[in-house]
Amino acid sequence: MVSSDPSYHTVPTMAKSSTHFHRSKTSIFLSDGCLFLGGAFSALLIVGVFFSFTTPIPSNIPNLGSVTTNPDLRLDPPDRTFYDDPEMGYTMEKKVHNWDKKREEWLKHHPSFAAGAKERIMTVTGSQPKPCKNPIGDHLLLRFFKNKVDYCRLHGYDIYYNNALLHPKMFGYWAKYPVVKAAMLAHPEAEWIYWVDSDALFTDMDFKLPLERYKDHNLVVHGWPRLIHEKRSWTGLNAGVFLIRNCQWSLDFMDVWASMGPQTPNYEKWGKTLRSTFKDKFFPESDDQTGLAYLIAIEKDKWADKIYLESEYFFEGYWEEIKVSERYGELREKFVRGGDEVVGRLKRPFITHFTGCQPCSGDHNHMYSADACWNGMLRALNFADNQVLRPHGYMHPDLGDNGVTPIPSDYPPP
């Protein structure tokens, strides 16, 4: 565990392991060609799962004419909704039909949730049920979670954290899908479910998702169309961070996506299919990232039009290629500029994803050192934390140290 004492400077060593299998990640700063050549050598592990949320009820009940985006449950009538349907279920095996109509009816019965419904986002994240094997893992997960809570608080997003395995056979990469589905059904007031892996953190607290950009799409992931369609690379996208609309299309899509998972009798068969389709996939198991790439590439006519592959900003960025600096603010570009206007390291790091570092287990990919992972996480977490601390008059003067000091009178430096 890392001490919060500023005088404590010892850098703990992450636990080692002989595990060699981790998922790869590509560099966003390189060309598509370089991304394809280098992608298979990076690593990625996706964990999932969720829940912990309460809604405070204000002491004064507003009248309906002044309802805002802050709902008051006591204003909502006790009408029967889809929740009263005995056929309704949250599990992956239980298919949901007519969800768009059911959501629409529910919102009519709950007018205090109607305002702002089209832009309401619920962030979902989580970790494993057991304590971390890595001695500093639980501390790191706490800091990653605090980072997400800080971002959601600043932007008015709800957040759920889960640490239970909701489906006993959907482990590893696949554990997040029962959680995402449960969040959709439990929160019809949310238009978007925003899954963020436990080892990903917000490094730009000011940036807000450009929802208008995705108005004609139902799923947003970080990816490159050419790598998927032309190169058939499984590293053409990253499934550790995604934005999915709360609608029937998404439920249907997740049913198909999850049908490649370990809970199905076709799990081994799908592993072979995915590996034969994406030649750079170097491990035999069926995984959600390659499964998503398969649905985009092979079932393009059915799904691809509603999936937005975001590459014009760091929707999710690979940690080894993102260098945070206190001069970051001076490098800000205009809101979501893309294409050739902003290249390389000038692209804003909205989310930094520590793929391959495995902060909880410590079984980091052997292409990285434990110190590289730890120091990278520490700097990124403190960089993000400074954006939260500064309005309160404090900051981490050294990103490699958890200590804080009052902001000096001559800040920022010339």
Short mmCIF file of C-alpha atoms in Angstrom, two decimals:
data_model
loop_
_atom_site.label_atom_id
_atom_site.label_comp_id
_atom_site.label_asym_id
_atom_site.label_seq_id
_atom_site.Cartn_x
_atom_site.Cartn_y
_atom_site.Cartn_z
CA MET A 1 0.00 0.00 0.00
CA VAL A 2 1.29 3.48 -0.85
CA SER A 3 1.48 6.00 1.96
CA SER A 4 -0.13 9.40 1.48
CA ASP A 5 2.70 10.93 3.51
CA PRO A 6 4.60 13.37 1.24
CA SER A 7 7.86 12.19 2.76
CA TYR A 8 7.21 8.64 1.59
CA HIS A 9 9.05 8.18 -1.70
CA THR A 10 9.52 4.43 -1.96
CA VAL A 11 8.09 3.07 -5.20
CA PRO A 12 6.50 -0.32 -4.52
CA THR A 13 7.15 -3.15 -6.93
CA MET A 14 4.21 -4.81 -8.60
CA ALA A 15 3.88 -8.56 -8.22
CA LYS A 16 5.51 -10.62 -10.96
CA SER A 17 4.01 -13.60 -12.72
CA SER A 18 4.90 -16.14 -15.36
CA THR A 19 1.67 -15.37 -17.18
CA HIS A 20 2.45 -14.48 -20.79
CA PHE A 21 -1.03 -14.03 -22.23
CA HIS A 22 -2.38 -10.46 -22.41
CA ARG A 23 -4.27 -8.62 -25.06
CA SER A 24 -2.58 -6.20 -27.41
CA LYS A 25 -3.18 -2.48 -27.95
CA THR A 26 -2.04 -0.20 -30.75
CA SER A 27 -0.47 3.21 -30.68
CA ILE A 28 -2.81 6.01 -31.62
CA PHE A 29 0.09 8.26 -32.57
CA LEU A 30 1.28 6.06 -35.43
CA SER A 31 -0.15 5.60 -38.89
CA ASP A 32 -2.61 2.81 -39.58
CA GLY A 33 0.20 0.82 -41.13
CA CYS A 34 2.41 1.14 -38.08
CA LEU A 35 -0.57 0.42 -35.87
CA PHE A 36 -1.10 -2.84 -37.72
CA LEU A 37 2.56 -3.87 -37.56
CA GLY A 38 2.97 -3.02 -33.90
CA GLY A 39 -0.45 -3.94 -32.57
CA ALA A 40 0.14 -7.60 -31.84
CA PHE A 41 3.03 -6.83 -29.51
CA SER A 42 1.03 -4.72 -27.05
CA ALA A 43 -1.13 -6.19 -24.32
CA LEU A 44 -4.65 -5.89 -23.04
CA LEU A 45 -6.79 -7.46 -20.39
CA ILE A 46 -10.33 -6.38 -19.91
CA VAL A 47 -12.06 -6.82 -16.60
CA GLY A 48 -15.64 -6.11 -15.83
CA VAL A 49 -18.38 -5.67 -13.37
CA PHE A 50 -20.42 -3.06 -11.34
CA PHE A 51 -22.90 -1.42 -8.86
CA SER A 52 -23.24 1.16 -6.02
CA PHE A 53 -25.49 4.18 -6.48
CA THR A 54 -27.98 6.25 -4.56
CA THR A 55 -30.10 9.26 -5.55
CA PRO A 56 -30.56 11.94 -2.90
CA ILE A 57 -34.08 13.27 -2.50
CA PRO A 58 -34.27 17.03 -1.94
CA SER A 59 -36.16 18.27 1.09
CA ASN A 60 -38.28 20.70 -0.94
CA ILE A 61 -40.46 19.24 -3.68
CA PRO A 62 -40.34 21.45 -6.82
CA ASN A 63 -43.44 21.98 -8.89
CA LEU A 64 -43.67 20.26 -12.27
CA GLY A 65 -43.23 23.54 -14.09
CA SER A 66 -39.70 23.88 -12.79
CA VAL A 67 -38.51 20.28 -13.14
CA THR A 68 -34.85 20.09 -14.11
CA THR A 69 -32.55 17.20 -14.89
CA ASN A 70 -32.44 16.37 -11.17
CA PRO A 71 -35.34 13.95 -10.65
CA ASP A 72 -37.52 13.75 -7.55
CA LEU A 73 -38.90 10.25 -7.19
CA ARG A 74 -41.82 11.48 -5.08
CA LEU A 75 -43.26 13.29 -8.12
CA ASP A 76 -43.67 10.07 -10.08
CA PRO A 77 -47.03 8.26 -10.14
CA PRO A 78 -47.24 4.59 -9.09
CA ASP A 79 -48.33 3.40 -12.55
CA ARG A 80 -47.63 -0.13 -13.66
CA THR A 81 -44.64 -0.37 -16.00
CA PHE A 82 -42.46 -3.08 -17.52
CA TYR A 83 -41.09 -3.74 -14.03
CA ASP A 84 -44.43 -5.34 -13.19
CA ASP A 85 -44.17 -7.79 -16.07
CA PRO A 86 -43.35 -11.28 -14.66
CA GLU A 87 -41.68 -12.16 -17.97
CA MET A 88 -39.13 -9.36 -17.55
CA GLY A 89 -35.61 -10.43 -16.54
CA TYR A 90 -32.13 -9.00 -16.22
CA THR A 91 -30.05 -12.06 -17.10
CA MET A 92 -28.25 -12.55 -20.39
CA GLU A 93 -30.40 -15.59 -21.21
CA LYS A 94 -33.63 -13.58 -20.84
CA LYS A 95 -34.27 -11.71 -24.07
CA VAL A 96 -35.96 -8.31 -23.89
CA HIS A 97 -38.46 -7.25 -26.54
CA ASN A 98 -40.00 -3.84 -27.38
CA TRP A 99 -37.52 -2.10 -25.10
CA ASP A 100 -37.75 1.26 -26.88
CA LYS A 101 -41.52 1.36 -26.33
CA LYS A 102 -41.16 0.25 -22.73
CA ARG A 103 -38.60 2.96 -22.03
CA GLU A 104 -40.79 5.57 -23.69
CA GLU A 105 -43.80 4.56 -21.59
CA TRP A 106 -41.73 4.50 -18.41
CA LEU A 107 -40.49 8.05 -19.02
CA LYS A 108 -44.07 9.23 -19.59
CA HIS A 109 -45.00 7.81 -16.19
CA HIS A 110 -41.96 9.44 -14.57
CA PRO A 111 -41.93 13.05 -15.80
CA SER A 112 -39.22 14.12 -13.36
CA PHE A 113 -36.76 11.99 -15.35
CA ALA A 114 -37.92 13.20 -18.76
CA ALA A 115 -35.95 16.46 -18.80
CA GLY A 116 -32.51 15.84 -20.26
CA ALA A 117 -33.21 12.15 -20.88
CA LYS A 118 -31.60 12.15 -24.35
CA GLU A 119 -28.24 13.21 -22.90
CA ARG A 120 -28.28 11.35 -19.59
CA ILE A 121 -25.20 9.15 -19.15
CA MET A 122 -24.60 6.43 -16.60
CA THR A 123 -20.97 5.39 -16.15
CA VAL A 124 -20.47 1.73 -15.27
CA THR A 125 -17.24 0.18 -14.03
CA GLY A 126 -16.06 -2.36 -11.51
CA SER A 127 -13.52 -4.93 -10.41
CA GLN A 128 -13.21 -8.53 -9.23
CA PRO A 129 -15.03 -9.79 -6.11
CA LYS A 130 -11.86 -10.83 -4.25
CA PRO A 131 -9.05 -8.69 -2.80
CA CYS A 132 -6.23 -7.94 -5.20
CA LYS A 133 -3.25 -10.26 -5.27
CA ASN A 134 -0.92 -7.37 -5.97
CA PRO A 135 -0.04 -5.66 -2.62
CA ILE A 136 -0.80 -2.22 -4.05
CA GLY A 137 -3.68 -3.35 -6.25
CA ASP A 138 -6.58 -2.36 -3.99
CA HIS A 139 -5.02 1.07 -3.48
CA LEU A 140 -4.70 1.52 -7.23
CA LEU A 141 -8.29 0.40 -7.90
CA LEU A 142 -9.50 2.87 -5.27
CA ARG A 143 -7.65 5.71 -6.96
CA PHE A 144 -8.92 4.68 -10.41
CA PHE A 145 -12.45 4.64 -9.01
CA LYS A 146 -12.02 8.02 -7.31
CA ASN A 147 -10.90 9.41 -10.66
CA LYS A 148 -14.09 8.20 -12.32
CA VAL A 149 -16.25 9.54 -9.49
CA ASP A 150 -14.54 12.93 -9.78
CA TYR A 151 -15.17 13.08 -13.52
CA CYS A 152 -18.82 12.01 -13.18
CA ARG A 153 -19.42 14.52 -10.39
CA LEU A 154 -18.02 17.34 -12.52
CA HIS A 155 -20.22 16.46 -15.50
CA GLY A 156 -23.39 15.31 -13.78
CA TYR A 157 -23.13 11.64 -14.73
CA ASP A 158 -24.42 8.84 -12.53
CA ILE A 159 -21.96 6.06 -11.77
CA TYR A 160 -22.31 2.39 -10.82
CA TYR A 161 -19.50 0.24 -9.47
CA ASN A 162 -19.84 -3.53 -9.39
CA ASN A 163 -17.57 -6.16 -7.86
CA ALA A 164 -19.78 -9.21 -8.27
CA LEU A 165 -19.67 -11.80 -11.03
CA LEU A 166 -23.24 -11.57 -12.31
CA HIS A 167 -22.95 -14.58 -14.60
CA PRO A 168 -20.84 -17.47 -13.25
CA LYS A 169 -19.64 -18.52 -16.72
CA MET A 170 -19.03 -15.06 -18.18
CA PHE A 171 -15.60 -14.35 -16.78
CA GLY A 172 -12.64 -12.25 -17.88
CA TYR A 173 -13.39 -10.07 -20.89
CA TRP A 174 -17.04 -11.15 -20.94
CA ALA A 175 -17.98 -10.27 -17.35
CA LYS A 176 -19.00 -6.70 -18.18
CA TYR A 177 -21.88 -7.54 -20.52
CA PRO A 178 -24.32 -8.86 -17.89
CA VAL A 179 -23.52 -5.69 -15.94
CA VAL A 180 -24.16 -3.37 -18.87
CA LYS A 181 -27.45 -5.10 -19.66
CA ALA A 182 -28.58 -4.93 -16.02
CA ALA A 183 -27.71 -1.22 -15.92
CA MET A 184 -29.82 -0.57 -19.02
CA LEU A 185 -32.88 -2.28 -17.59
CA ALA A 186 -32.47 -0.88 -14.09
CA HIS A 187 -32.04 2.67 -15.39
CA PRO A 188 -34.41 3.42 -18.26
CA GLU A 189 -33.84 7.10 -17.50
CA ALA A 190 -30.29 6.83 -18.91
CA GLU A 191 -29.89 7.25 -22.66
CA TRP A 192 -26.29 6.05 -22.65
CA ILE A 193 -24.37 3.44 -20.66
CA TYR A 194 -20.69 4.34 -20.52
CA TRP A 195 -18.50 1.36 -19.74
CA VAL A 196 -14.96 2.25 -18.55
CA ASP A 197 -12.52 -0.51 -17.56
CA SER A 198 -11.15 -0.46 -14.04
CA ASP A 199 -7.61 0.25 -15.36
CA ALA A 200 -8.68 3.26 -17.46
CA LEU A 201 -8.80 6.81 -16.10
CA PHE A 202 -9.94 10.23 -17.19
CA THR A 203 -6.94 12.46 -17.83
CA ASP A 204 -8.91 15.42 -19.18
CA MET A 205 -11.49 16.40 -16.60
CA ASP A 206 -12.82 19.28 -18.71
CA PHE A 207 -13.61 17.28 -21.84
CA LYS A 208 -17.20 16.19 -22.34
CA LEU A 209 -18.36 13.50 -24.75
CA PRO A 210 -19.63 15.09 -28.00
CA LEU A 211 -22.99 13.31 -28.00
CA GLU A 212 -24.30 15.26 -30.98
CA ARG A 213 -21.55 13.61 -33.00
CA TYR A 214 -23.04 10.19 -32.20
CA LYS A 215 -26.72 11.04 -32.69
CA ASP A 216 -27.12 8.48 -35.52
CA HIS A 217 -25.14 5.73 -33.78
CA ASN A 218 -25.75 3.31 -30.93
CA LEU A 219 -22.25 2.13 -30.06
CA VAL A 220 -19.04 4.16 -29.86
CA VAL A 221 -15.60 2.57 -29.49
CA HIS A 222 -12.05 3.68 -30.16
CA GLY A 223 -10.99 2.20 -33.49
CA TRP A 224 -9.77 2.50 -37.05
CA PRO A 225 -11.98 1.24 -39.92
CA ARG A 226 -9.08 0.44 -42.26
CA LEU A 227 -7.44 -1.87 -39.73
CA ILE A 228 -10.68 -3.81 -39.33
CA HIS A 229 -12.00 -3.90 -42.88
CA GLU A 230 -8.77 -4.03 -44.89
CA LYS A 231 -6.10 -5.39 -42.57
CA ARG A 232 -8.39 -7.68 -40.58
CA SER A 233 -6.52 -6.81 -37.39
CA TRP A 234 -7.99 -7.62 -34.01
CA THR A 235 -6.21 -4.52 -32.68
CA GLY A 236 -8.28 -2.30 -34.96
CA LEU A 237 -10.39 -1.27 -31.97
CA ASN A 238 -10.44 -1.43 -28.17
CA ALA A 239 -13.44 -2.78 -26.28
CA GLY A 240 -12.31 -1.69 -22.82
CA VAL A 241 -14.10 1.65 -23.06
CA PHE A 242 -17.36 2.05 -24.94
CA LEU A 243 -20.50 4.14 -25.05
CA ILE A 244 -23.68 2.22 -25.83
CA ARG A 245 -27.17 3.60 -26.28
CA ASN A 246 -29.93 2.26 -24.03
CA CYS A 247 -32.15 0.88 -26.79
CA GLN A 248 -33.45 -2.32 -28.39
CA TRP A 249 -30.69 -2.32 -31.02
CA SER A 250 -28.07 -2.44 -28.25
CA LEU A 251 -29.79 -5.28 -26.41
CA ASP A 252 -30.05 -7.27 -29.65
CA PHE A 253 -26.44 -6.51 -30.50
CA MET A 254 -25.19 -7.60 -27.08
CA ASP A 255 -27.13 -10.86 -27.40
CA VAL A 256 -25.22 -11.61 -30.61
CA TRP A 257 -21.91 -10.31 -29.23
CA ALA A 258 -22.23 -12.33 -26.02
CA SER A 259 -23.09 -15.48 -28.00
CA MET A 260 -19.35 -15.77 -28.62
CA GLY A 261 -18.63 -15.96 -24.88
CA PRO A 262 -17.70 -18.84 -22.54
CA GLN A 263 -21.29 -19.39 -21.38
CA THR A 264 -22.22 -20.80 -24.79
CA PRO A 265 -21.50 -24.24 -26.30
CA ASN A 266 -19.91 -22.52 -29.32
CA TYR A 267 -17.15 -20.80 -27.31
CA GLU A 268 -14.32 -22.99 -28.63
CA LYS A 269 -15.67 -22.83 -32.16
CA TRP A 270 -15.82 -19.03 -32.03
CA GLY A 271 -12.21 -18.94 -30.86
CA LYS A 272 -11.16 -20.80 -34.00
CA THR A 273 -13.34 -18.62 -36.23
CA LEU A 274 -12.02 -15.38 -34.83
CA ARG A 275 -8.43 -16.53 -35.05
CA SER A 276 -8.80 -17.64 -38.66
CA THR A 277 -10.46 -14.33 -39.59
CA PHE A 278 -7.97 -12.08 -37.80
CA LYS A 279 -4.53 -13.55 -38.50
CA ASP A 280 -2.72 -11.37 -35.95
CA LYS A 281 -4.82 -12.75 -33.07
CA PHE A 282 -2.21 -14.81 -31.22
CA PHE A 283 -4.31 -16.61 -28.59
CA PRO A 284 -7.02 -19.22 -29.11
CA GLU A 285 -9.82 -18.03 -26.81
CA SER A 286 -12.82 -16.13 -28.09
CA ASP A 287 -12.62 -12.58 -26.73
CA ASP A 288 -15.01 -9.67 -26.87
CA GLN A 289 -12.67 -7.29 -28.70
CA THR A 290 -12.08 -9.61 -31.65
CA GLY A 291 -15.74 -10.58 -31.54
CA LEU A 292 -16.73 -6.94 -31.98
CA ALA A 293 -14.26 -6.54 -34.85
CA TYR A 294 -15.77 -9.65 -36.46
CA LEU A 295 -19.32 -8.29 -36.28
CA ILE A 296 -18.18 -4.97 -37.79
CA ALA A 297 -16.17 -6.59 -40.59
CA ILE A 298 -18.12 -9.75 -41.45
CA GLU A 299 -21.66 -8.67 -40.55
CA LYS A 300 -21.11 -5.12 -41.73
CA ASP A 301 -24.51 -4.71 -43.41
CA LYS A 302 -26.33 -5.67 -40.24
CA TRP A 303 -24.41 -3.75 -37.56
CA ALA A 304 -21.63 -1.45 -38.79
CA ASP A 305 -23.80 1.55 -39.73
CA LYS A 306 -24.77 2.04 -36.09
CA ILE A 307 -21.23 1.66 -34.72
CA TYR A 308 -18.98 4.72 -34.55
CA LEU A 309 -15.24 4.02 -34.63
CA GLU A 310 -13.77 7.10 -32.92
CA SER A 311 -10.15 7.99 -33.75
CA GLU A 312 -10.15 11.79 -33.90
CA TYR A 313 -9.49 12.20 -30.18
CA PHE A 314 -8.41 9.99 -27.31
CA PHE A 315 -11.74 8.30 -26.63
CA GLU A 316 -9.41 5.69 -25.14
CA GLY A 317 -5.64 5.97 -25.41
CA TYR A 318 -2.87 3.44 -24.86
CA TRP A 319 -0.82 4.50 -21.82
CA GLU A 320 2.66 3.91 -23.27
CA GLU A 321 2.00 6.43 -26.01
CA ILE A 322 0.52 9.15 -23.79
CA LYS A 323 2.92 11.41 -21.91
CA VAL A 324 1.17 13.65 -19.40
CA SER A 325 2.75 16.97 -18.52
CA GLU A 326 1.85 20.02 -16.45
CA ARG A 327 2.25 22.03 -19.65
CA TYR A 328 -0.67 20.05 -21.04
CA GLY A 329 -3.03 23.02 -20.87
CA GLU A 330 -0.86 24.95 -23.30
CA LEU A 331 -1.26 22.20 -25.88
CA ARG A 332 -5.05 22.14 -25.89
CA GLU A 333 -6.59 22.06 -29.31
CA LYS A 334 -10.04 23.29 -30.19
CA PHE A 335 -12.95 21.09 -29.19
CA VAL A 336 -12.52 17.67 -30.83
CA ARG A 337 -10.48 18.71 -33.85
CA GLY A 338 -9.58 15.71 -35.93
CA GLY A 339 -7.91 14.62 -39.12
CA ASP A 340 -4.62 16.29 -40.01
CA GLU A 341 -5.24 19.38 -37.89
CA VAL A 342 -4.00 17.68 -34.75
CA VAL A 343 -1.40 14.95 -34.97
CA GLY A 344 0.74 12.79 -32.75
CA ARG A 345 1.27 13.82 -29.16
CA LEU A 346 -0.82 16.98 -29.47
CA LYS A 347 -4.01 14.93 -29.41
CA ARG A 348 -5.72 15.41 -26.09
CA PRO A 349 -5.64 12.39 -23.76
CA PHE A 350 -9.27 12.20 -22.68
CA ILE A 351 -8.91 8.67 -21.27
CA THR A 352 -5.64 6.86 -20.57
CA HIS A 353 -5.93 3.07 -20.54
CA PHE A 354 -3.28 1.03 -18.73
CA THR A 355 -3.76 -2.08 -20.82
CA GLY A 356 -1.39 -4.88 -19.94
CA CYS A 357 -0.41 -3.48 -16.52
CA GLN A 358 -2.98 -5.47 -14.50
CA PRO A 359 -2.94 -3.28 -11.36
CA CYS A 360 -5.04 -5.74 -9.33
CA SER A 361 -3.34 -9.05 -10.10
CA GLY A 362 0.10 -7.58 -10.79
CA ASP A 363 0.46 -10.07 -13.65
CA HIS A 364 1.58 -7.36 -16.04
CA ASN A 365 2.64 -8.10 -19.59
CA HIS A 366 6.32 -8.96 -19.58
CA MET A 367 7.09 -6.43 -22.29
CA TYR A 368 6.69 -3.79 -19.55
CA SER A 369 8.50 -3.49 -16.26
CA ALA A 370 6.49 -3.28 -13.05
CA ASP A 371 8.04 0.13 -12.33
CA ALA A 372 7.04 1.45 -15.78
CA CYS A 373 3.43 0.47 -15.12
CA TRP A 374 3.38 1.85 -11.58
CA ASN A 375 5.12 5.12 -12.45
CA GLY A 376 2.86 5.64 -15.45
CA MET A 377 -0.28 5.10 -13.36
CA LEU A 378 0.98 7.32 -10.55
CA ARG A 379 1.78 10.21 -12.89
CA ALA A 380 -1.51 9.92 -14.80
CA LEU A 381 -3.59 9.69 -11.60
CA ASN A 382 -1.87 12.71 -10.05
CA PHE A 383 -2.11 14.64 -13.31
CA ALA A 384 -5.88 14.10 -13.33
CA ASP A 385 -6.14 14.73 -9.60
CA ASN A 386 -4.49 18.13 -10.00
CA GLN A 387 -7.43 19.22 -12.14
CA VAL A 388 -9.70 18.38 -9.20
CA LEU A 389 -7.48 19.80 -6.46
CA ARG A 390 -6.64 23.18 -8.00
CA PRO A 391 -10.08 24.75 -7.42
CA HIS A 392 -9.55 23.86 -3.74
CA GLY A 393 -6.16 25.56 -3.67
CA TYR A 394 -3.88 22.52 -3.73
CA MET A 395 -1.86 20.50 -6.22
CA HIS A 396 0.66 17.69 -6.62
CA PRO A 397 3.81 19.69 -7.50
CA ASP A 398 5.55 16.46 -8.52
CA LEU A 399 3.42 14.02 -10.52
CA GLY A 400 5.59 11.18 -9.29
CA ASP A 401 4.74 11.92 -5.65
CA ASN A 402 1.37 11.67 -3.92
CA GLY A 403 2.20 14.65 -1.69
CA VAL A 404 0.28 17.92 -2.15
CA THR A 405 1.09 21.55 -1.41
CA PRO A 406 -0.87 24.81 -1.56
CA ILE A 407 -0.80 26.34 -5.03
CA PRO A 408 2.07 28.86 -5.16
CA SER A 409 1.22 32.49 -5.80
CA ASP A 410 3.19 32.53 -9.06
CA TYR A 411 1.34 29.53 -10.56
CA PRO A 412 1.17 28.80 -13.45
CA PRO A 413 4.85 29.09 -14.27
CA PRO A 414 5.86 31.36 -17.16
#
